mmCIF file of C-alpha atoms and ligand atoms in Angstrom:
data_model
loop_
_atom_site.group_PDB
_atom_site.id
_atom_site.type_symbol
_atom_site.label_atom_id
_atom_site.label_comp_id
_atom_site.label_asym_id
_atom_site.label_seq_id
_atom_site.Cartn_x
_atom_site.Cartn_y
_atom_site.Cartn_z
ATOM 1 C CA MET E 4 110.566 123.337 88.438
ATOM 2 C CA ILE E 5 111.885 119.907 87.545
ATOM 3 C CA ILE E 6 110.620 117.193 85.232
ATOM 4 C CA LEU E 7 111.178 113.595 86.301
ATOM 5 C CA ALA E 8 110.745 110.618 83.974
ATOM 6 C CA HIS E 9 110.655 106.934 84.813
ATOM 7 C CA HIS E 10 112.650 104.543 82.605
ATOM 8 C CA TYR E 11 109.395 103.237 81.092
ATOM 9 C CA GLN E 12 108.386 106.581 79.616
ATOM 10 C CA ALA E 13 108.352 106.873 75.825
ATOM 11 C CA ASP E 14 111.151 108.882 74.173
ATOM 12 C CA ASP E 15 108.859 111.769 73.244
ATOM 13 C CA VAL E 16 108.429 112.521 76.981
ATOM 14 C CA PHE E 17 111.703 111.104 78.298
ATOM 15 C CA ARG E 18 113.711 113.643 76.296
ATOM 16 C CA PHE E 19 112.293 116.493 78.387
ATOM 17 C CA ALA E 20 113.387 114.957 81.713
ATOM 18 C CA ASP E 21 115.775 116.749 84.060
ATOM 19 C CA PHE E 22 116.213 113.455 85.894
ATOM 20 C CA SER E 23 115.418 109.852 84.996
ATOM 21 C CA GLY E 24 115.449 106.726 87.099
ATOM 22 C CA ASP E 25 113.335 104.178 88.933
ATOM 23 C CA SER E 26 110.528 105.263 91.224
ATOM 24 C CA LEU E 27 112.485 105.578 94.467
ATOM 25 C CA LYS E 28 115.509 107.230 92.878
ATOM 26 C CA LEU E 29 113.235 109.815 91.267
ATOM 27 C CA SER E 30 111.388 110.529 94.511
ATOM 28 C CA GLN E 31 114.672 111.010 96.346
ATOM 29 C CA GLN E 32 115.834 113.221 93.520
ATOM 30 C CA ALA E 33 112.678 115.293 93.928
ATOM 31 C CA ALA E 34 113.191 115.557 97.693
ATOM 32 C CA ASP E 35 116.774 116.773 97.129
ATOM 33 C CA GLN E 36 115.615 119.588 94.820
ATOM 34 C CA LYS E 37 114.354 121.814 97.596
ATOM 35 C CA ASP E 38 114.296 124.871 95.319
ATOM 36 C CA ALA E 39 111.909 123.240 92.852
ATOM 37 C CA GLU E 40 108.419 124.508 93.560
ATOM 38 C CA PHE E 41 106.870 122.242 90.915
ATOM 39 C CA ILE E 42 107.804 118.596 90.436
ATOM 40 C CA ILE E 43 106.314 117.145 87.271
ATOM 41 C CA PHE E 44 106.431 113.380 87.654
ATOM 42 C CA CYS E 45 106.152 111.527 84.333
ATOM 43 C CA GLY E 46 105.291 108.153 85.792
ATOM 44 C CA VAL E 47 102.303 106.559 87.507
ATOM 45 C CA TYR E 48 100.245 107.548 90.545
ATOM 46 C CA PHE E 49 102.006 105.603 93.311
ATOM 47 C CA MET E 50 105.329 107.156 92.254
ATOM 48 C CA ALA E 51 103.942 110.673 92.550
ATOM 49 C CA GLU E 52 102.535 109.729 95.974
ATOM 50 C CA VAL E 53 105.998 108.689 97.186
ATOM 51 C CA ALA E 54 107.457 111.941 95.866
ATOM 52 C CA ARG E 55 104.664 113.856 97.639
ATOM 53 C CA MET E 56 105.525 112.130 100.932
ATOM 54 C CA LEU E 57 109.251 112.849 100.639
ATOM 55 C CA CYS E 58 109.067 116.451 99.411
ATOM 56 C CA GLU E 59 108.583 119.642 101.407
ATOM 57 C CA PRO E 60 104.958 120.745 101.964
ATOM 58 C CA THR E 61 105.684 123.862 99.897
ATOM 59 C CA GLN E 62 106.576 121.783 96.832
ATOM 60 C CA LYS E 63 103.833 120.693 94.476
ATOM 61 C CA VAL E 64 103.933 117.236 92.860
ATOM 62 C CA ILE E 65 102.079 117.027 89.559
ATOM 63 C CA LEU E 66 101.197 114.080 87.311
ATOM 64 C CA PRO E 67 100.653 114.966 83.637
ATOM 65 C CA ASP E 68 97.714 112.521 83.653
ATOM 66 C CA ILE E 69 96.114 112.104 87.076
ATOM 67 C CA SER E 70 94.465 108.830 86.011
ATOM 68 C CA ALA E 71 97.799 107.114 85.249
ATOM 69 C CA GLY E 72 97.594 104.201 87.697
ATOM 70 C CA CYS E 73 99.515 100.950 88.015
ATOM 71 C CA SER E 74 97.654 97.681 87.538
ATOM 72 C CA LEU E 75 100.031 95.957 89.965
ATOM 73 C CA ALA E 76 99.353 98.495 92.737
ATOM 74 C CA ASP E 77 95.620 98.067 92.092
ATOM 75 C CA TYR E 78 95.768 94.368 93.030
ATOM 76 C CA ALA E 79 95.661 95.221 96.757
ATOM 77 C CA ASN E 80 93.386 97.670 98.533
ATOM 78 C CA TYR E 81 93.277 98.580 102.225
ATOM 79 C CA GLN E 82 90.061 96.694 102.974
ATOM 80 C CA GLN E 83 91.344 93.457 101.419
ATOM 81 C CA VAL E 84 94.695 93.696 103.193
ATOM 82 C CA SER E 85 92.976 94.341 106.554
ATOM 83 C CA GLU E 86 90.841 91.214 106.022
ATOM 84 C CA CYS E 87 93.937 89.218 105.096
ATOM 85 C CA TRP E 88 95.675 90.455 108.259
ATOM 86 C CA ALA E 89 92.752 89.225 110.370
ATOM 87 C CA VAL E 90 92.834 85.789 108.675
ATOM 88 C CA LEU E 91 96.596 85.444 109.123
ATOM 89 C CA SER E 92 96.560 86.699 112.712
ATOM 90 C CA ASP E 93 94.082 83.940 113.492
ATOM 91 C CA LYS E 94 95.770 81.153 111.501
ATOM 92 C CA LEU E 95 99.289 82.084 112.556
ATOM 93 C CA ALA E 96 98.466 82.888 116.188
ATOM 94 C CA GLY E 97 101.634 83.069 118.269
ATOM 95 C CA LYS E 98 103.798 83.926 115.254
ATOM 96 C CA LYS E 99 105.033 87.392 114.374
ATOM 97 C CA ILE E 100 103.930 88.390 110.884
ATOM 98 C CA VAL E 101 105.897 91.161 109.165
ATOM 99 C CA PRO E 102 104.107 92.987 106.314
ATOM 100 C CA ILE E 103 106.382 94.069 103.478
ATOM 101 C CA THR E 104 105.072 95.991 100.508
ATOM 102 C CA TYR E 105 106.763 96.557 97.207
ATOM 103 C CA ILE E 106 106.967 100.294 96.528
ATOM 104 C CA ASN E 107 104.554 99.653 93.619
ATOM 105 C CA SER E 108 101.537 99.915 95.921
ATOM 106 C CA SER E 109 99.113 102.574 97.083
ATOM 107 C CA ALA E 110 99.925 104.954 99.939
ATOM 108 C CA GLU E 111 97.248 103.175 102.048
ATOM 109 C CA ILE E 112 99.042 99.835 101.736
ATOM 110 C CA LYS E 113 102.371 101.450 102.591
ATOM 111 C CA ALA E 114 100.701 103.023 105.643
ATOM 112 C CA PHE E 115 99.297 99.620 106.650
ATOM 113 C CA CYS E 116 102.829 98.206 106.630
ATOM 114 C CA GLY E 117 104.151 101.197 108.557
ATOM 115 C CA LYS E 118 101.481 100.821 111.259
ATOM 116 C CA ASN E 119 102.147 97.104 111.639
ATOM 117 C CA ASP E 120 105.930 97.280 112.073
ATOM 118 C CA GLY E 121 106.609 96.410 108.445
ATOM 119 C CA ALA E 122 108.582 98.035 105.675
ATOM 120 C CA ILE E 123 108.628 98.990 102.006
ATOM 121 C CA CYS E 124 111.008 97.413 99.505
ATOM 122 C CA THR E 125 111.995 98.082 95.912
ATOM 123 C CA SER E 126 113.017 95.572 93.263
ATOM 124 C CA GLY E 127 116.595 96.670 93.994
ATOM 125 C CA ASN E 128 116.607 95.959 97.727
ATOM 126 C CA ALA E 129 113.924 93.279 98.256
ATOM 127 C CA ASP E 130 116.570 90.737 99.393
ATOM 128 C CA ARG E 131 117.933 93.086 102.054
ATOM 129 C CA VAL E 132 114.476 94.046 103.331
ATOM 130 C CA LEU E 133 113.360 90.395 103.450
ATOM 131 C CA ARG E 134 116.487 89.408 105.372
ATOM 132 C CA TRP E 135 115.605 92.057 107.961
ATOM 133 C CA ALA E 136 111.980 90.859 108.022
ATOM 134 C CA PHE E 137 113.000 87.255 108.743
ATOM 135 C CA GLU E 138 115.339 88.420 111.499
ATOM 136 C CA THR E 139 112.481 90.434 113.002
ATOM 137 C CA GLY E 140 109.591 87.999 112.620
ATOM 138 C CA ASP E 141 108.488 84.477 111.725
ATOM 139 C CA VAL E 142 106.350 84.920 108.598
ATOM 140 C CA VAL E 143 106.321 87.640 105.916
ATOM 141 C CA LEU E 144 103.178 88.921 104.228
ATOM 142 C CA PHE E 145 104.495 90.187 100.882
ATOM 143 C CA LEU E 146 102.350 92.726 98.970
ATOM 144 C CA PRO E 147 101.235 93.105 96.225
ATOM 145 C CA ASP E 148 103.569 91.377 93.702
ATOM 146 C CA GLN E 149 103.771 87.633 94.283
ATOM 147 C CA HIS E 150 106.545 87.247 91.716
ATOM 148 C CA LEU E 151 108.982 89.695 93.268
ATOM 149 C CA GLY E 152 108.247 88.092 96.653
ATOM 150 C CA ARG E 153 108.722 84.541 95.357
ATOM 151 C CA ASN E 154 111.820 85.284 93.289
ATOM 152 C CA SER E 155 113.520 87.227 96.086
ATOM 153 C CA SER E 156 112.776 84.796 98.910
ATOM 154 C CA TYR E 157 113.710 81.753 96.787
ATOM 155 C CA ARG E 158 117.100 83.380 96.150
ATOM 156 C CA MET E 159 117.514 83.585 99.938
ATOM 157 C CA GLY E 160 116.998 79.848 100.314
ATOM 158 C CA ILE E 161 113.286 79.694 101.107
ATOM 159 C CA GLY E 162 111.699 76.750 99.305
ATOM 160 C CA LEU E 163 108.594 77.056 97.138
ATOM 161 C CA GLU E 164 106.835 74.689 99.574
ATOM 162 C CA GLN E 165 107.362 77.315 102.298
ATOM 163 C CA MET E 166 105.336 79.900 100.353
ATOM 164 C CA LEU E 167 101.563 80.272 100.088
ATOM 165 C CA VAL E 168 99.528 82.600 97.883
ATOM 166 C CA TYR E 169 96.749 84.668 99.449
ATOM 167 C CA ASN E 170 93.969 85.342 96.939
ATOM 168 C CA PRO E 171 91.580 88.052 98.207
ATOM 169 C CA GLU E 172 88.878 86.808 95.823
ATOM 170 C CA LEU E 173 88.604 83.514 97.749
ATOM 171 C CA ARG E 174 87.203 82.716 101.192
ATOM 172 C CA GLU E 175 90.011 83.207 103.733
ATOM 173 C CA GLY E 176 92.216 84.059 100.784
ATOM 174 C CA GLY E 177 92.145 80.380 99.779
ATOM 175 C CA LEU E 178 94.023 79.459 102.973
ATOM 176 C CA THR E 179 91.242 77.334 104.403
ATOM 177 C CA GLU E 180 93.611 74.550 105.537
ATOM 178 C CA THR E 181 95.858 74.818 108.570
ATOM 179 C CA ILE E 182 99.024 76.659 107.638
ATOM 180 C CA ALA E 183 102.062 74.380 108.024
ATOM 181 C CA ASP E 184 104.590 75.326 110.658
ATOM 182 C CA ASP E 185 107.443 75.834 108.206
ATOM 183 C CA VAL E 186 105.604 78.338 105.969
ATOM 184 C CA LYS E 187 107.657 81.549 105.802
ATOM 185 C CA MET E 188 106.050 83.611 103.029
ATOM 186 C CA ILE E 189 102.459 84.603 102.325
ATOM 187 C CA LEU E 190 102.449 86.081 98.826
ATOM 188 C CA TRP E 191 99.657 88.415 97.763
ATOM 189 C CA ASN E 192 98.050 87.287 94.522
ATOM 190 C CA GLY E 193 99.154 90.328 92.485
ATOM 191 C CA CYS E 194 101.366 90.732 89.441
ATOM 192 C CA CYS E 195 102.563 93.217 86.863
ATOM 193 C CA ASP E 196 100.542 92.434 83.745
ATOM 194 C CA ILE E 197 103.391 93.715 81.589
ATOM 195 C CA HIS E 198 106.163 91.549 83.053
ATOM 196 C CA MET E 199 103.823 88.547 83.083
ATOM 197 C CA GLN E 200 104.044 88.550 79.290
ATOM 198 C CA PHE E 201 107.623 87.219 79.268
ATOM 199 C CA THR E 202 107.596 83.446 78.969
ATOM 200 C CA VAL E 203 109.823 80.402 79.138
ATOM 201 C CA ASP E 204 109.219 79.998 75.383
ATOM 202 C CA ASP E 205 110.763 83.439 74.826
ATOM 203 C CA ILE E 206 113.869 82.260 76.652
ATOM 204 C CA ARG E 207 114.059 79.012 74.665
ATOM 205 C CA ARG E 208 113.670 80.906 71.370
ATOM 206 C CA VAL E 209 116.391 83.441 72.234
ATOM 207 C CA ARG E 210 118.761 80.708 73.438
ATOM 208 C CA SER E 211 118.326 78.883 70.148
ATOM 209 C CA GLU E 212 118.465 81.943 67.840
ATOM 210 C CA TYR E 213 121.176 83.843 69.729
ATOM 211 C CA PRO E 214 123.264 81.303 71.668
ATOM 212 C CA GLU E 215 125.755 84.047 72.534
ATOM 213 C CA ALA E 216 123.105 86.281 74.151
ATOM 214 C CA LYS E 217 122.867 86.873 77.888
ATOM 215 C CA ILE E 218 119.331 87.101 79.205
ATOM 216 C CA ILE E 219 118.552 89.674 81.886
ATOM 217 C CA VAL E 220 115.035 90.149 83.266
ATOM 218 C CA HIS E 221 113.126 92.161 85.846
ATOM 219 C CA PRO E 222 112.158 90.222 89.021
ATOM 220 C CA GLU E 223 108.464 91.035 88.409
ATOM 221 C CA CYS E 224 108.679 88.263 85.786
ATOM 222 C CA LYS E 225 107.378 84.787 86.590
ATOM 223 C CA PHE E 226 109.494 82.391 88.658
ATOM 224 C CA ASP E 227 110.399 80.044 85.768
ATOM 225 C CA VAL E 228 111.413 82.964 83.567
ATOM 226 C CA VAL E 229 113.683 84.410 86.260
ATOM 227 C CA LYS E 230 115.134 80.982 87.033
ATOM 228 C CA LEU E 231 116.054 80.289 83.397
ATOM 229 C CA SER E 232 117.529 83.758 82.818
ATOM 230 C CA ASP E 233 121.183 84.580 83.376
ATOM 231 C CA LEU E 234 120.445 87.561 85.584
ATOM 232 C CA ALA E 235 117.500 89.312 87.216
ATOM 233 C CA GLY E 236 117.321 92.751 88.761
ATOM 234 C CA SER E 237 115.689 96.154 88.939
ATOM 235 C CA THR E 238 115.675 98.631 86.060
ATOM 236 C CA GLU E 239 118.694 100.399 87.581
ATOM 237 C CA PHE E 240 120.483 97.040 87.945
ATOM 238 C CA ILE E 241 119.764 96.155 84.305
ATOM 239 C CA ILE E 242 121.069 99.501 83.049
ATOM 240 C CA LYS E 243 124.220 99.402 85.196
ATOM 241 C CA HIS E 244 124.945 95.752 84.488
ATOM 242 C CA ILE E 245 124.732 96.142 80.719
ATOM 243 C CA ALA E 246 126.925 99.265 80.912
ATOM 244 C CA GLN E 247 129.635 97.520 82.927
ATOM 245 C CA SER E 248 129.547 94.083 81.317
ATOM 246 C CA ARG E 249 131.904 92.899 78.579
ATOM 247 C CA GLU E 250 129.116 90.765 77.108
ATOM 248 C CA SER E 251 127.920 92.307 73.872
ATOM 249 C CA VAL E 252 124.574 90.612 73.140
ATOM 250 C CA TRP E 253 121.675 91.098 75.542
ATOM 251 C CA ALA E 254 118.049 89.991 75.530
ATOM 252 C CA VAL E 255 116.237 92.124 78.093
ATOM 253 C CA GLY E 256 112.979 91.150 79.780
ATOM 254 C CA THR E 257 111.397 94.442 80.710
ATOM 255 C CA GLU E 258 109.306 97.279 79.318
ATOM 256 C CA ARG E 259 109.592 98.141 75.616
ATOM 257 C CA ASP E 260 110.758 101.761 75.808
ATOM 258 C CA MET E 261 113.543 101.157 78.284
ATOM 259 C CA VAL E 262 114.914 98.318 76.154
ATOM 260 C CA SER E 263 114.703 100.241 72.875
ATOM 261 C CA ARG E 264 116.469 103.212 74.493
ATOM 262 C CA LEU E 265 119.282 100.931 75.667
ATOM 263 C CA ALA E 266 119.505 99.451 72.156
ATOM 264 C CA LYS E 267 119.896 102.956 70.675
ATOM 265 C CA GLN E 268 122.366 104.035 73.326
ATOM 266 C CA TYR E 269 124.708 101.101 72.610
ATOM 267 C CA GLU E 270 124.174 100.930 68.840
ATOM 268 C CA GLY E 271 127.365 99.698 67.097
ATOM 269 C CA GLU E 272 128.833 98.559 70.408
ATOM 270 C CA LYS E 273 126.368 96.050 71.850
ATOM 271 C CA THR E 274 123.337 94.255 70.468
ATOM 272 C CA ILE E 275 120.367 94.745 72.777
ATOM 273 C CA PHE E 276 116.836 93.570 72.088
ATOM 274 C CA ASN E 277 113.629 92.721 73.872
ATOM 275 C CA LEU E 278 113.338 89.175 75.200
ATOM 276 C CA SER E 279 109.785 89.015 73.838
ATOM 277 C CA ARG E 280 108.960 89.551 70.185
ATOM 278 C CA SER E 281 105.745 91.256 71.292
ATOM 279 C CA GLU E 282 107.782 93.892 73.218
ATOM 280 C CA PRO E 283 105.391 94.341 76.170
ATOM 281 C CA TYR E 284 104.709 97.945 77.082
ATOM 282 C CA CYS E 285 102.973 99.639 79.986
ATOM 283 C CA PRO E 286 100.013 101.708 78.719
ATOM 284 C CA MET E 287 99.697 103.499 82.075
ATOM 285 C CA MET E 288 103.220 104.868 81.719
ATOM 286 C CA LYS E 289 102.369 106.219 78.266
ATOM 287 C CA GLN E 290 99.507 108.293 79.672
ATOM 288 C CA SER E 291 102.088 111.022 80.355
ATOM 289 C CA SER E 292 102.008 112.127 76.727
ATOM 290 C CA PRO E 293 103.850 115.197 75.374
ATOM 291 C CA ALA E 294 100.462 116.959 74.975
ATOM 292 C CA LYS E 295 99.549 116.378 78.633
ATOM 293 C CA LEU E 296 103.010 117.435 79.778
ATOM 294 C CA LEU E 297 102.638 120.645 77.768
ATOM 295 C CA TRP E 298 99.162 121.186 79.245
ATOM 296 C CA VAL E 299 100.403 121.079 82.860
ATOM 297 C CA LEU E 300 103.351 123.310 81.970
ATOM 298 C CA ASP E 301 101.090 125.832 80.211
ATOM 299 C CA ASN E 302 98.872 125.937 83.265
ATOM 300 C CA ILE E 303 101.832 126.575 85.566
ATOM 301 C CA ALA E 304 102.919 129.397 83.254
ATOM 302 C CA ASP E 305 99.401 130.856 83.596
ATOM 303 C CA GLY E 306 99.552 130.579 87.389
ATOM 304 C CA ASN E 307 97.320 127.472 87.665
ATOM 305 C CA VAL E 308 98.257 124.196 89.284
ATOM 306 C CA VAL E 309 96.494 121.218 87.718
ATOM 307 C CA ASN E 310 96.751 117.493 88.509
ATOM 308 C CA GLU E 311 98.466 118.040 91.861
ATOM 309 C CA VAL E 312 98.869 114.831 93.900
ATOM 310 C CA PHE E 313 97.978 114.848 97.596
ATOM 311 C CA VAL E 314 98.383 112.246 100.336
ATOM 312 C CA ASP E 315 96.394 112.275 103.579
ATOM 313 C CA GLU E 316 98.607 113.429 106.463
ATOM 314 C CA GLN E 317 98.183 110.337 108.684
ATOM 315 C CA ILE E 318 98.687 107.990 105.737
ATOM 316 C CA SER E 319 101.826 109.906 104.887
ATOM 317 C CA ILE E 320 103.154 109.609 108.475
ATOM 318 C CA ASP E 321 102.508 105.847 108.597
ATOM 319 C CA SER E 322 103.901 105.266 105.099
ATOM 320 C CA LYS E 323 107.040 107.194 105.949
ATOM 321 C CA ALA E 324 107.597 104.908 108.956
ATOM 322 C CA ALA E 325 107.696 101.939 106.541
ATOM 323 C CA LEU E 326 109.876 103.853 104.107
ATOM 324 C CA GLN E 327 112.248 104.903 106.878
ATOM 325 C CA ARG E 328 112.751 101.265 107.937
ATOM 326 C CA MET E 329 113.768 100.456 104.383
ATOM 327 C CA LEU E 330 116.121 103.441 104.116
ATOM 328 C CA GLU E 331 117.781 102.542 107.435
ATOM 329 C CA LEU E 332 118.661 99.133 106.009
ATOM 330 C CA ARG E 333 120.962 100.838 103.518
ATOM 331 C CA ARG E 334 123.314 101.831 106.325
HETATM 332 S S1 SF4 Q 20 105.190 98.206 84.280
HETATM 333 FE FE1 SF4 Q 20 103.884 97.027 85.684
HETATM 334 S S2 SF4 Q 20 104.521 97.638 87.757
HETATM 335 FE FE2 SF4 Q 20 105.339 99.192 86.296
HETATM 336 S S3 SF4 Q 20 103.766 100.804 86.251
HETATM 337 FE FE3 SF4 Q 20 103.290 99.390 84.562
HETATM 338 S S4 SF4 Q 20 101.832 97.920 85.482
HETATM 339 FE FE4 SF4 Q 20 102.796 98.991 87.178
#
């Protein structure tokens, strides 16, 4: 048995982890532990789904709280994305559309991308996956986080005027006009409610109170926040960059528990604090409480498996096609 914990878990659960990391790293870790019959994933549902897809059928993936979802992943469901695909296929007739989904999405959305010659990306490799997508096709449909899509494609030289937002709540996603010929990105109208809480005012305040501080944020933050920061990158990037940098004062724009753990880790050596005074935290991540972790462990000890995560076989096959395309881009 192994216990995995995402960086956003609170300390009272994180301390029990055999492995910690971001969602993909943890899933790969789980897949490498072939001897582990039980994989307890202290994270949210889509992460456990990815682990389920990558692990052996004999391994059991368990979430301490089966209702721990991700509000970002919930922004896009299969029905909405299918409707969007029909709208875009009509409006962009003659152009090849490549669907790319951030790994923070449901297995159904990953499968949709797999079936339609698309791929999955993470916050650590979105640039590489998008480069491949633009080599392969004409227009990218980026799901479900508009901010990661906008921030990543802007960094590659795509102008804001070449991006449109598809809002599933509106008729034809709000794209009722003819889509201009130079549009390259269709961004799904989703966001991480936690990273949305970092603002330009936070950056201005930190720059004035701590002129020596470097500001590093997650690319799920809004465009202006990322643009005004010194650096942006995935949780793994943030951790590695702070470890390797000579800079000693850091304001970090990501989830509360990861930042406070970094602050403790470097106490006396570096000053690390949250970019926002309100220290945004992800309540879904905290659903894996110590009591729930103990409950699933007690059940295993008694020979019961509770809160096991399953993925439909065909969805798993299609999702893995999208995942495989991403993994091949590492080579
Ligand atoms: S921090 Fe945001 S993207 Fe991550 S699990 Fe929470 S809601 Fe989802």
